[in-house]
Coordinates of C-alpha atoms in Angstrom, one line a residue:
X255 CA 31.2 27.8 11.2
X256 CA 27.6 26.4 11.4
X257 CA 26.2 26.0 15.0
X258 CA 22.7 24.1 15.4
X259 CA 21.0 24.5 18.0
X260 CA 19.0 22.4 20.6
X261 CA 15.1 23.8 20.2
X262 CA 13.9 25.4 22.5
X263 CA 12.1 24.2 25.5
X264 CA 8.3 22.5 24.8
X265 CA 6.2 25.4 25.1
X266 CA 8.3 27.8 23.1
X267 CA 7.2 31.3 24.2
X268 CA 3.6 30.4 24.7
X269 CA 4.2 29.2 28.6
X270 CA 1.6 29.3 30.6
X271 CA 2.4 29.6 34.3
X272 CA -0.8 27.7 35.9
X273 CA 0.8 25.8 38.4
X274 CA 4.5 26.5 38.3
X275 CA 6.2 29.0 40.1
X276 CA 7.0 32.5 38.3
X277 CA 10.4 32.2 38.1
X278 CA 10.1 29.2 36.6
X279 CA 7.8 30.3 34.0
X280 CA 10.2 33.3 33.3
X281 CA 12.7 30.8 32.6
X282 CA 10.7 28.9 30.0
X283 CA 9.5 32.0 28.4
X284 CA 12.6 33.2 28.0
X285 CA 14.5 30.4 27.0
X286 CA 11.8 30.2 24.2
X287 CA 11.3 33.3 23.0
X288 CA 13.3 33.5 19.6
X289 CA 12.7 36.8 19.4
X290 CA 14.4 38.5 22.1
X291 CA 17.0 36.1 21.9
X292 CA 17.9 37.4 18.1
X293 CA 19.5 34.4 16.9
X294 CA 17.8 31.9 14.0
X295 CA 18.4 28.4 14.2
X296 CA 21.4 28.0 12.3
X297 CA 24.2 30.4 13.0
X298 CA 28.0 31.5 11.9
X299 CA 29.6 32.3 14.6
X300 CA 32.1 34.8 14.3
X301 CA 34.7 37.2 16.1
X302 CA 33.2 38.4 18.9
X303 CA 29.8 36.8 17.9
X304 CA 30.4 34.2 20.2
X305 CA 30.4 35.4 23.6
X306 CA 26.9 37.5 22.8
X307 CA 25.1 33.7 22.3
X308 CA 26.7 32.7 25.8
X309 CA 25.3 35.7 27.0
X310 CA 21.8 35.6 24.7
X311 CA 18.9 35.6 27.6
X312 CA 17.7 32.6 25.9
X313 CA 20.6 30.8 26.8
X314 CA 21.3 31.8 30.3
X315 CA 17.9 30.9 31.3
X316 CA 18.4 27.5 29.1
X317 CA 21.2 26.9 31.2
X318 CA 19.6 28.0 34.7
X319 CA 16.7 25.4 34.2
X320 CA 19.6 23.0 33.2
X321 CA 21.3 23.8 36.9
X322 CA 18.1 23.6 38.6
X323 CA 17.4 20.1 37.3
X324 CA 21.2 18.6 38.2
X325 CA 20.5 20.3 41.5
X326 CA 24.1 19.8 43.5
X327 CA 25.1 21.5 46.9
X328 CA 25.8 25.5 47.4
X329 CA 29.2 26.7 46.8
X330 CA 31.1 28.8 48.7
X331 CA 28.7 31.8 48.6
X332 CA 26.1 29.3 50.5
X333 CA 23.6 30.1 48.2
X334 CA 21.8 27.3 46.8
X335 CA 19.7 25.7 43.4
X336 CA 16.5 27.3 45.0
X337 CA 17.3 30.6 46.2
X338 CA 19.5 31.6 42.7
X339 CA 16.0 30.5 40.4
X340 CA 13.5 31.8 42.4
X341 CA 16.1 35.3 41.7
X342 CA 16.4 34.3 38.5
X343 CA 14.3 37.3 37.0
X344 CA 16.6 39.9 38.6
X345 CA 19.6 37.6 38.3
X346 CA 19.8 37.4 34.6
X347 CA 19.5 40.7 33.3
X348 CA 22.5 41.5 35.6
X349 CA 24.6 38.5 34.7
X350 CA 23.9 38.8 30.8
X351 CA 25.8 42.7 31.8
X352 CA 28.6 41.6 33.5
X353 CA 29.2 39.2 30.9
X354 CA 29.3 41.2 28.0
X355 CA 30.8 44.1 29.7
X356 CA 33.6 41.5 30.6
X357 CA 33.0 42.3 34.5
X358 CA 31.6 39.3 35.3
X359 CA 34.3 37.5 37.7
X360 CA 34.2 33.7 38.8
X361 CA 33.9 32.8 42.6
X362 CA 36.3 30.7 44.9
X363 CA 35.5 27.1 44.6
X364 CA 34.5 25.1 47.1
X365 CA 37.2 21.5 47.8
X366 CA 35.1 18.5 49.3
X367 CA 36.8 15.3 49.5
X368 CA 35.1 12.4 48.8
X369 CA 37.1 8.7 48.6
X370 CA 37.8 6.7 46.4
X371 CA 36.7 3.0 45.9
X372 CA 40.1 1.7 45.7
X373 CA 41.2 4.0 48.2
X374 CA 42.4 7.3 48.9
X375 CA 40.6 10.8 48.7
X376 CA 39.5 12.3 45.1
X377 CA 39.1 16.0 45.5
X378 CA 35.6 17.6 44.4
X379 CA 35.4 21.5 43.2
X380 CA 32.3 22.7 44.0
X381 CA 31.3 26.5 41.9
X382 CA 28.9 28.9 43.2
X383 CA 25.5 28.0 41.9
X384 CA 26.0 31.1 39.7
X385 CA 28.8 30.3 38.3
X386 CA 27.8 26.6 37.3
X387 CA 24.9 28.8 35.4
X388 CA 27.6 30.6 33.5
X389 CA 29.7 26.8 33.0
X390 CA 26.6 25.8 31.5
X391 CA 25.8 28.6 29.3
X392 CA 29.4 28.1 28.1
X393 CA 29.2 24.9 27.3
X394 CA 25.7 24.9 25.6
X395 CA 27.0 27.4 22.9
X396 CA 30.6 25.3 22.3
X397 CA 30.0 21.6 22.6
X398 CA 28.3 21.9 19.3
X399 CA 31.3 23.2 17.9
X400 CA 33.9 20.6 19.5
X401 CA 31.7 17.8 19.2
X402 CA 31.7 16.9 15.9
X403 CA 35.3 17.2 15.9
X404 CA 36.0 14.9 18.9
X405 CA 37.2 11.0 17.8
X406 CA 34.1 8.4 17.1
X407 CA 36.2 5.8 20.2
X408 CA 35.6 9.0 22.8
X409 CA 33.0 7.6 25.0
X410 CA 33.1 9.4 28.1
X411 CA 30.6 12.5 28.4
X412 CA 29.1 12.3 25.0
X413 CA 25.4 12.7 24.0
X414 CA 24.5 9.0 22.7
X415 CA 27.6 7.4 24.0
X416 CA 28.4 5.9 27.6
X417 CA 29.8 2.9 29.0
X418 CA 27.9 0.4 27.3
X419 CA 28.7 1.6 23.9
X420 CA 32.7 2.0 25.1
X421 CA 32.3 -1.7 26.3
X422 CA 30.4 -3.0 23.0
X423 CA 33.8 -1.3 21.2
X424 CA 36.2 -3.0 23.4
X425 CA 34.4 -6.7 22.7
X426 CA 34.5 -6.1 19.2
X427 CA 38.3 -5.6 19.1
X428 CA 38.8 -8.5 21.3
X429 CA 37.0 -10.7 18.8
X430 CA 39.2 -9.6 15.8
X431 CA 42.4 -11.4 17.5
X432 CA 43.5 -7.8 20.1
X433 CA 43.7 -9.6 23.3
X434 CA 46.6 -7.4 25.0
X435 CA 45.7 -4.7 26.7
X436 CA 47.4 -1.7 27.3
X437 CA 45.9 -0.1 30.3
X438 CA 46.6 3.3 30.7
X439 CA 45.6 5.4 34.1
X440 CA 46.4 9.0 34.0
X441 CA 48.5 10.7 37.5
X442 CA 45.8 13.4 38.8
X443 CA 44.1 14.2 35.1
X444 CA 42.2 16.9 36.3
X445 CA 44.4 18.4 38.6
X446 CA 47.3 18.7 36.1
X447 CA 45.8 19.8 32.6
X448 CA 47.8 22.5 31.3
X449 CA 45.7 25.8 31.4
X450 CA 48.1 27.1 28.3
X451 CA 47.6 24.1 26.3
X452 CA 43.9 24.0 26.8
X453 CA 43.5 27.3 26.2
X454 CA 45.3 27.2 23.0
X455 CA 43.6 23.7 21.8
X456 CA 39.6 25.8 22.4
X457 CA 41.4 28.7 20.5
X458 CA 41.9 26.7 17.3
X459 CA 38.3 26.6 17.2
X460 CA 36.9 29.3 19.1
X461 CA 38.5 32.8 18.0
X462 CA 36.5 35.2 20.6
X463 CA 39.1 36.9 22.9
X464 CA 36.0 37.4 25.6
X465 CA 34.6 33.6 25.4
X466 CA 38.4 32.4 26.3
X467 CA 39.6 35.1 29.4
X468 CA 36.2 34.3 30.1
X469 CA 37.4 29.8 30.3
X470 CA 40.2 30.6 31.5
X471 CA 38.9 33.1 34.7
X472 CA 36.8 30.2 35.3
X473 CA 40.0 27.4 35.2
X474 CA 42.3 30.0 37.5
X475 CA 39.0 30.5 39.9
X476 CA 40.8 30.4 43.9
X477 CA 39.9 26.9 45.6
X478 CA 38.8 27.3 49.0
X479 CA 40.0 24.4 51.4
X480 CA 38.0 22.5 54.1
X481 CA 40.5 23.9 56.8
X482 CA 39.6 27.1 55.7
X483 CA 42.7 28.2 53.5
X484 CA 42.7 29.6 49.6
X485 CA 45.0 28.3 46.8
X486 CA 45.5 30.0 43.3
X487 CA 44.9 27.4 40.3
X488 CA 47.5 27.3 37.9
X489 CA 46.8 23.5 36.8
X490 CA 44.1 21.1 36.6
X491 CA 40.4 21.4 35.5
X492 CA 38.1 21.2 38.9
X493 CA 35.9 18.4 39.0
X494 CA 32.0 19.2 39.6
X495 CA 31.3 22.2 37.1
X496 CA 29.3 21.7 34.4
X497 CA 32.1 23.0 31.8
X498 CA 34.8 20.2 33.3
X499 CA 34.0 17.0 30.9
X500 CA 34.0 18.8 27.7
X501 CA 37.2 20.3 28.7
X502 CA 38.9 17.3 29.6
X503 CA 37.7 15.7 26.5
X504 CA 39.2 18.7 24.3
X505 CA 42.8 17.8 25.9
X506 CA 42.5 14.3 25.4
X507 CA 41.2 14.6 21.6
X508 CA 44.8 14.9 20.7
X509 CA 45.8 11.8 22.5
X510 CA 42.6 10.5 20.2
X511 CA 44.0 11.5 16.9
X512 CA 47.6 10.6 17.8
X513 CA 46.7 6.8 18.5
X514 CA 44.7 7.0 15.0
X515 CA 47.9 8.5 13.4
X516 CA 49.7 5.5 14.6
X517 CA 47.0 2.8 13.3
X518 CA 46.0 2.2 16.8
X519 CA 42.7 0.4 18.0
X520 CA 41.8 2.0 21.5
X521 CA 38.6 2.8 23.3
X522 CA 38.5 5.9 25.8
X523 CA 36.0 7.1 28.2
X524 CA 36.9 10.4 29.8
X525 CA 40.7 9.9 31.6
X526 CA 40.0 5.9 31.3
X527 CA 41.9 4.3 27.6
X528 CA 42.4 0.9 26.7
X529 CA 44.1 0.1 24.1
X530 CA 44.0 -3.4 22.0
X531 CA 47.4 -4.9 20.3
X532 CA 47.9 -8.8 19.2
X533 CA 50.3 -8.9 21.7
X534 CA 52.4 -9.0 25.2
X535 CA 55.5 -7.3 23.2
X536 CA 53.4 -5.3 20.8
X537 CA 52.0 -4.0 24.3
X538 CA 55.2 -3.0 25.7
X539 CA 56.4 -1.2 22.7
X540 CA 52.6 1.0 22.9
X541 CA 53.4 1.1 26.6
X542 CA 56.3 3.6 26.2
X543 CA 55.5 5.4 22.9
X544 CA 51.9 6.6 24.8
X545 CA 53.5 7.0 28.2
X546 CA 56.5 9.7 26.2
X547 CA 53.7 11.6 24.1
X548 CA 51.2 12.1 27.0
X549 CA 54.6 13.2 29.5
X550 CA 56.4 15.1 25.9
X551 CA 53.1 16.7 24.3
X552 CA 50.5 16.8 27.1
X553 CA 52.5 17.2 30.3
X554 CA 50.3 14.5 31.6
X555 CA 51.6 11.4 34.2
X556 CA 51.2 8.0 33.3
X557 CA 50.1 6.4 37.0
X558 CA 52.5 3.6 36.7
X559 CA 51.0 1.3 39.5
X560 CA 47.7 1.4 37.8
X561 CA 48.9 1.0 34.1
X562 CA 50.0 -1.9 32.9
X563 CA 49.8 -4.6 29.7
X564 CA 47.2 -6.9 30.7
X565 CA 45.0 -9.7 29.5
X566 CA 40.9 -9.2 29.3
X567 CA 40.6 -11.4 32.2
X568 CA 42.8 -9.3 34.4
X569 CA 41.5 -5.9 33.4
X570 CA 39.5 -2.9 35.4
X571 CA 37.8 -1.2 32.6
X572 CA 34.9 0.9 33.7
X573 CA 34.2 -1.8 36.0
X574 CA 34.1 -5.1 33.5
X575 CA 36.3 -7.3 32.8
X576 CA 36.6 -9.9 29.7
X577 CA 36.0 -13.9 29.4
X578 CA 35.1 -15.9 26.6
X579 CA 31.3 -17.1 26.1
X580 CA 29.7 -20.2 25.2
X581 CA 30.0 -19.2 21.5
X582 CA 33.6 -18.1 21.6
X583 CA 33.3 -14.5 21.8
X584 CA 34.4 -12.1 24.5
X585 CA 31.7 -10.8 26.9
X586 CA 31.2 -8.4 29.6
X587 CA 31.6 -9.6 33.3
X588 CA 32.4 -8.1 36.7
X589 CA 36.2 -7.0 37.2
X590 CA 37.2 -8.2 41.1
X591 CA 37.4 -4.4 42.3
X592 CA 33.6 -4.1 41.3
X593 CA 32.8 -7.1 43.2
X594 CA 34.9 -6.1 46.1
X595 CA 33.5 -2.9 46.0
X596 CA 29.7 -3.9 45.9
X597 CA 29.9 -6.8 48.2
X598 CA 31.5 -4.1 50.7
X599 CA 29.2 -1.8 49.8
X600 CA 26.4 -4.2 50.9
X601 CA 28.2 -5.0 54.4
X602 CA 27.7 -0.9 55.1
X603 CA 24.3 -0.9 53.9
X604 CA 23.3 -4.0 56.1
X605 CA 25.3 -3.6 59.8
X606 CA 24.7 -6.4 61.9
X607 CA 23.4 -4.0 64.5
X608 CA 20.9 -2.6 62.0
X609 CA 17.5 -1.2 64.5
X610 CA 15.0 -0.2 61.9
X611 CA 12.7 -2.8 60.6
X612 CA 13.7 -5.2 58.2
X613 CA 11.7 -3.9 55.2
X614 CA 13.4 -0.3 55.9
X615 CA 16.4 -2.3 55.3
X616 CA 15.4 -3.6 52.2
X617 CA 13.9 -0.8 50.9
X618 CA 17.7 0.9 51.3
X619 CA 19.3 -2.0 49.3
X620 CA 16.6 -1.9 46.6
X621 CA 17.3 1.5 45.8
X622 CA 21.3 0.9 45.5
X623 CA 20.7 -2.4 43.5
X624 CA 18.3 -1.2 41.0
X625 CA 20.9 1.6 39.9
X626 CA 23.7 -1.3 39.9
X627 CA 22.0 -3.5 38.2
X628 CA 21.3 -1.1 35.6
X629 CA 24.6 -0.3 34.8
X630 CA 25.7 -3.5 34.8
X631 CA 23.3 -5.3 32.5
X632 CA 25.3 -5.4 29.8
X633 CA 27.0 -8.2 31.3
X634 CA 26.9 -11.7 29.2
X635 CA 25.4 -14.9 30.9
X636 CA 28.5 -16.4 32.4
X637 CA 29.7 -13.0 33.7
X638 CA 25.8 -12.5 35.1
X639 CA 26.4 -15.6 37.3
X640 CA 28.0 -13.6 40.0
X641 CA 24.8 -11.7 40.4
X642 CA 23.6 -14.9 42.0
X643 CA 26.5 -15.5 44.7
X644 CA 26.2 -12.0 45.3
X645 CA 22.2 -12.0 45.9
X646 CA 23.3 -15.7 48.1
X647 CA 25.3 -12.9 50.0
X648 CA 22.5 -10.1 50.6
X649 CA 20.1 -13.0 52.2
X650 CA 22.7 -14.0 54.3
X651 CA 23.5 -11.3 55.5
X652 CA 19.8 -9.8 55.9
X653 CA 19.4 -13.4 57.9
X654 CA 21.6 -12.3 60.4
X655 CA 20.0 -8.8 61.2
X656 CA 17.2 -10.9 61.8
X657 CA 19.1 -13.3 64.5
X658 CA 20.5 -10.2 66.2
X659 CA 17.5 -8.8 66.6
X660 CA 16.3 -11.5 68.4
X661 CA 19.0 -11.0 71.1
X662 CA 18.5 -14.2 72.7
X663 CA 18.2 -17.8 71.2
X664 CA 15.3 -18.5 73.1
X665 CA 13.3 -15.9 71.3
X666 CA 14.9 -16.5 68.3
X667 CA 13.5 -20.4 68.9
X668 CA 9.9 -18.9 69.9
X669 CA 10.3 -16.8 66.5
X670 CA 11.5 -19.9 64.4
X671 CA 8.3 -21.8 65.2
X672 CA 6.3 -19.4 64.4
X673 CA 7.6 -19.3 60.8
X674 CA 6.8 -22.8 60.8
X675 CA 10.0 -24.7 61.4
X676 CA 9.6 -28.0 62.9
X677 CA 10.9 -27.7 66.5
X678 CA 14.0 -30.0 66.3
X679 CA 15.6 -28.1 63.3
X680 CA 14.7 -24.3 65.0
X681 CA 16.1 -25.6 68.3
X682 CA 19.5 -26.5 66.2
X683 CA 19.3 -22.8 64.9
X684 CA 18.7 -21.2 67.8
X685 CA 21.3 -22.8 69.9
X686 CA 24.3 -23.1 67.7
X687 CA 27.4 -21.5 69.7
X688 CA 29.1 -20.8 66.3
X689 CA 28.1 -17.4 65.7
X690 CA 25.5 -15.5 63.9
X691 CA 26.8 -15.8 60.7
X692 CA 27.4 -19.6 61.0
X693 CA 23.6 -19.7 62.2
X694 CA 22.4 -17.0 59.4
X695 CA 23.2 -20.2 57.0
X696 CA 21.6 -23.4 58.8
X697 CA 18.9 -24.6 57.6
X698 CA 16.3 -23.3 60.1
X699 CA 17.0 -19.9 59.2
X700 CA 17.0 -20.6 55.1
X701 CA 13.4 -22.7 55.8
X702 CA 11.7 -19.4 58.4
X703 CA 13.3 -17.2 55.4
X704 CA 13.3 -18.9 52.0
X705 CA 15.1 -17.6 48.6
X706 CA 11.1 -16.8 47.7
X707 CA 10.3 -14.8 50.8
X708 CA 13.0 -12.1 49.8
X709 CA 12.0 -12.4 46.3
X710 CA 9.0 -11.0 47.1
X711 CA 10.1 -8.0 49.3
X712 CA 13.0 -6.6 47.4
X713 CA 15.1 -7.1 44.3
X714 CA 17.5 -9.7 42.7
X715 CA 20.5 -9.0 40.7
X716 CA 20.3 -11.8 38.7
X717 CA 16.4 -11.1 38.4
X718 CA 16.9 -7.9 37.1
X719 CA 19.8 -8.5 34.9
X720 CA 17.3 -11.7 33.4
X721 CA 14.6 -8.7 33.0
X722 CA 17.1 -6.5 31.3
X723 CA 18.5 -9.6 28.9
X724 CA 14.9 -11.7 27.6
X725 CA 15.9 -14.3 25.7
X726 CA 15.5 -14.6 22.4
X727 CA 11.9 -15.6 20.8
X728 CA 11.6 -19.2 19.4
X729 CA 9.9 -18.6 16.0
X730 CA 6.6 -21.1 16.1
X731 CA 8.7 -23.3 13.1
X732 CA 11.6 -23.9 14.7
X733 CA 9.5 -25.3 18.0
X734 CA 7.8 -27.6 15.1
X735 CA 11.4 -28.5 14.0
X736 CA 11.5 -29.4 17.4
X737 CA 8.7 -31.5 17.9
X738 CA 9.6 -33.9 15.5

């Protein structure tokens, strides 16, 4: 098998360390240097060729740099990002041993908890920072092997591939007539892979014995518990290594292949498929044939309250739902849980009972809403029209930090005049009994505090998602057309 390689980092071996510390410029060297690390750009890999790339010195300290720029909290060792670089030029030489001398043994993992956004707890496995460097070795010597191989409607964890492409896939299918949806959410995914199945599914590819008791030391790692006590692994694929999407893609694949054995148009991003039928009863009959191969020939759950046989307006796919647009064809827009969950994501970041300044409280929302709107840009016009009831929302909200600040309505009556409201109109502000949100919307608080004033002291969703969708250029003869 052929295996290309990533170049190396710019600078190759001629690093020069002015300016950077010198474990960093240990790293780049040697993650350059194509001498010491043997191996020409193109490779077969063979027999127990395998395990010696993992453990080239090129691609260790590839893989630390790699760590170092994902950062992430210290495992259970307490060691973190900072302390395992800067000991990088000792580390290495000793980990490259222990790996090819098939010593080299995986620490507990550490469980955090973090919830869910529609509610309960997702559990977290947090590696040693050294053994995240060892995950990422791994997987920098076999995605280029199971890549290729993996199904063109994969989206999830893929170089040139995301959400927005998964999305664009799903519209497209929609428009050829594929309106029902099968929805399918797996139980626990990553807590109930099959260690013998995946094992078996990366030995049909990979044949070195010391690459998989090296995966599979790594999948049967103890977990560590916040209260303290240890559990073996005998299932499941902990989420937050480096090594964790690539195998949950490699399970899945078959799923993949299976719904292209049966003529089936679906779109998948990580544990997250969708697939498209002409309809409700078509649906149904997909329903139970998916649900018995993933239970039969994965050992996987199908979480029944989450999957169903839905319509594109109705569906949570990586946060969009479907409508139709003004020409006819299916676009993008918000699903209800992602407006739920950003409009209470918004009530957190802007408490009533807020004591910084204003601005700090801006500043806090800008940085959330500028990664929000980002992902959600691919949204078409009518589905971008809730950007504007939801930037209504922030200013209203923001309006009432200020009237609670003001503690009492006579200085919020002093402060109304000062922004220029005529007396009358700030006195009817100031002394409404209804509440501070009823008063956050009259019109004394909308004239001190205009749409414009907030414009120009933090972002707009429907601003941003305008920057991220120009419209299209008029060509200078179709505004002639025009003119006549």
């Amino acid at each position: 098998m052929d295996l290309v390689f990533a170049d190396s980092p710019q600078g190759g071996g001629d690093v020069r360390n002015e300016g950077i510390p010198s474990w960093k410029a240990y790293l780049l060297h040697t993650a350059g240097d194509r001498k010491q690390r043997g191996l020409h750009t193109s490779v077969t890999l063979q027999g127990a060729e395998l395990l010696a790339v993992v453990a080239s010195e090129s691609n260790l300290a590839s893989a630390l740099l790699k760590v170092f720029r994902n950062r992430g909290a210290a495992g259970m060792d307490g060691q973190n990002v900072e302390e395992v670089a800067e000991a990088s030029p000792r580390l290495l030489p000793k980990l490259r041993r222990e790996l090819l001398e098939g010593i080299y043994r995986p620490g507990e993992v550490r469980r955090v908890w973090i919830p869910k956004p529609g509610g309960g707890q997702r559990g977290l496995g947090i590696p040693n920072v050294v053994d995240r460097w060892v995950q990422q070795a791994v997987l920098q010597v076999m995605e280029p092997i199971f890549e290729p191989t993996f199904h063109r409607n994969s989206h999830g964890f893929r170089e040139g591939r995301g959400a927005q492409t998964a999305i664009a896939q799903a519209k497209a299918y929609l428009d050829e007539g594929y309106t029902a949806l099968v929805d399918i959410d797996l139980a626990k995914f990553f807590d109930r892979v099959n260690h013998q199945r995946l094992l078996a599914r990366v030995g049909e590819r990979v044949s070195d014995e010391g690459v998989l008791k090296l995966i599979s030391r790594m999948l049967k790692a103890k977990v560590a518990m916040p209260d303290g006590t240890k559990t073996s692994t005998e299932e499941g694929t902990p989420q937050g290594g480096p090594l964790s999407p690539l195998l949950s893609n490699i399970v899945l694949d078959e799923l993949d292949w299976e719904l292209e054995r049966r003529g089936l148009r679906f779109v998948r991003y990580a544990d997250d498929a969708n697939i498209f039928v002409r309809s409700e009863r078509a649906g149904e009959r997909v329903m139970v044939a998916v649900r018995r191969f993933l239970e039969k020939r994965l050992r996987l759950s199908v979480n029944e309250e989450k999957s169903s046989v839905t319509t594109p307006a109705k569906v949570h796919f990586l946060g969009f739902r479907f409508g139709r647009t003004e020409e006819g064809k299916f676009g993008a827009q918000l699903s209800a849980k992602s407006e739920e969950r950003i409009k209470n994501r918004v009530k957190e970041m802007t408490p009533r009972t807020w004591g910084g300044s204003l601005q700090g409280c801006m500043d806090k929302l800008n940085s959330y809403l500028k990664g929000w709107a980002a992902y959600y840009r691919i949204c078409s016009e009518e589905g971008a029209s809730k950007m504007r009831v939801i930037d209504a929302h922030i200013r209203r909200r923001l309006r009432a930090i200020i009237i609670r600040q003001k503690k009492r309505p006579r200085f919020l009556y002093r402060h109304l005049l000062t922004r220029k409201v005529p007396e009358k109109m700030a006195a009817r502000t100031a002394f409404e009994r209804r509440g501070v949100w009823n008063r956050s919307n009259r019109r004394g608080m909308t004239l001190a505090y205009p749409n414009d004033w907030f414009h120009e002291r933090m972002e707009s969703l429907w601003m941003m998602w305008v920057r991220f969708n120009p419209p299209p250029l008029v060509s200078s003869e179709s505004q002639l057309s025009f003119a006549f």
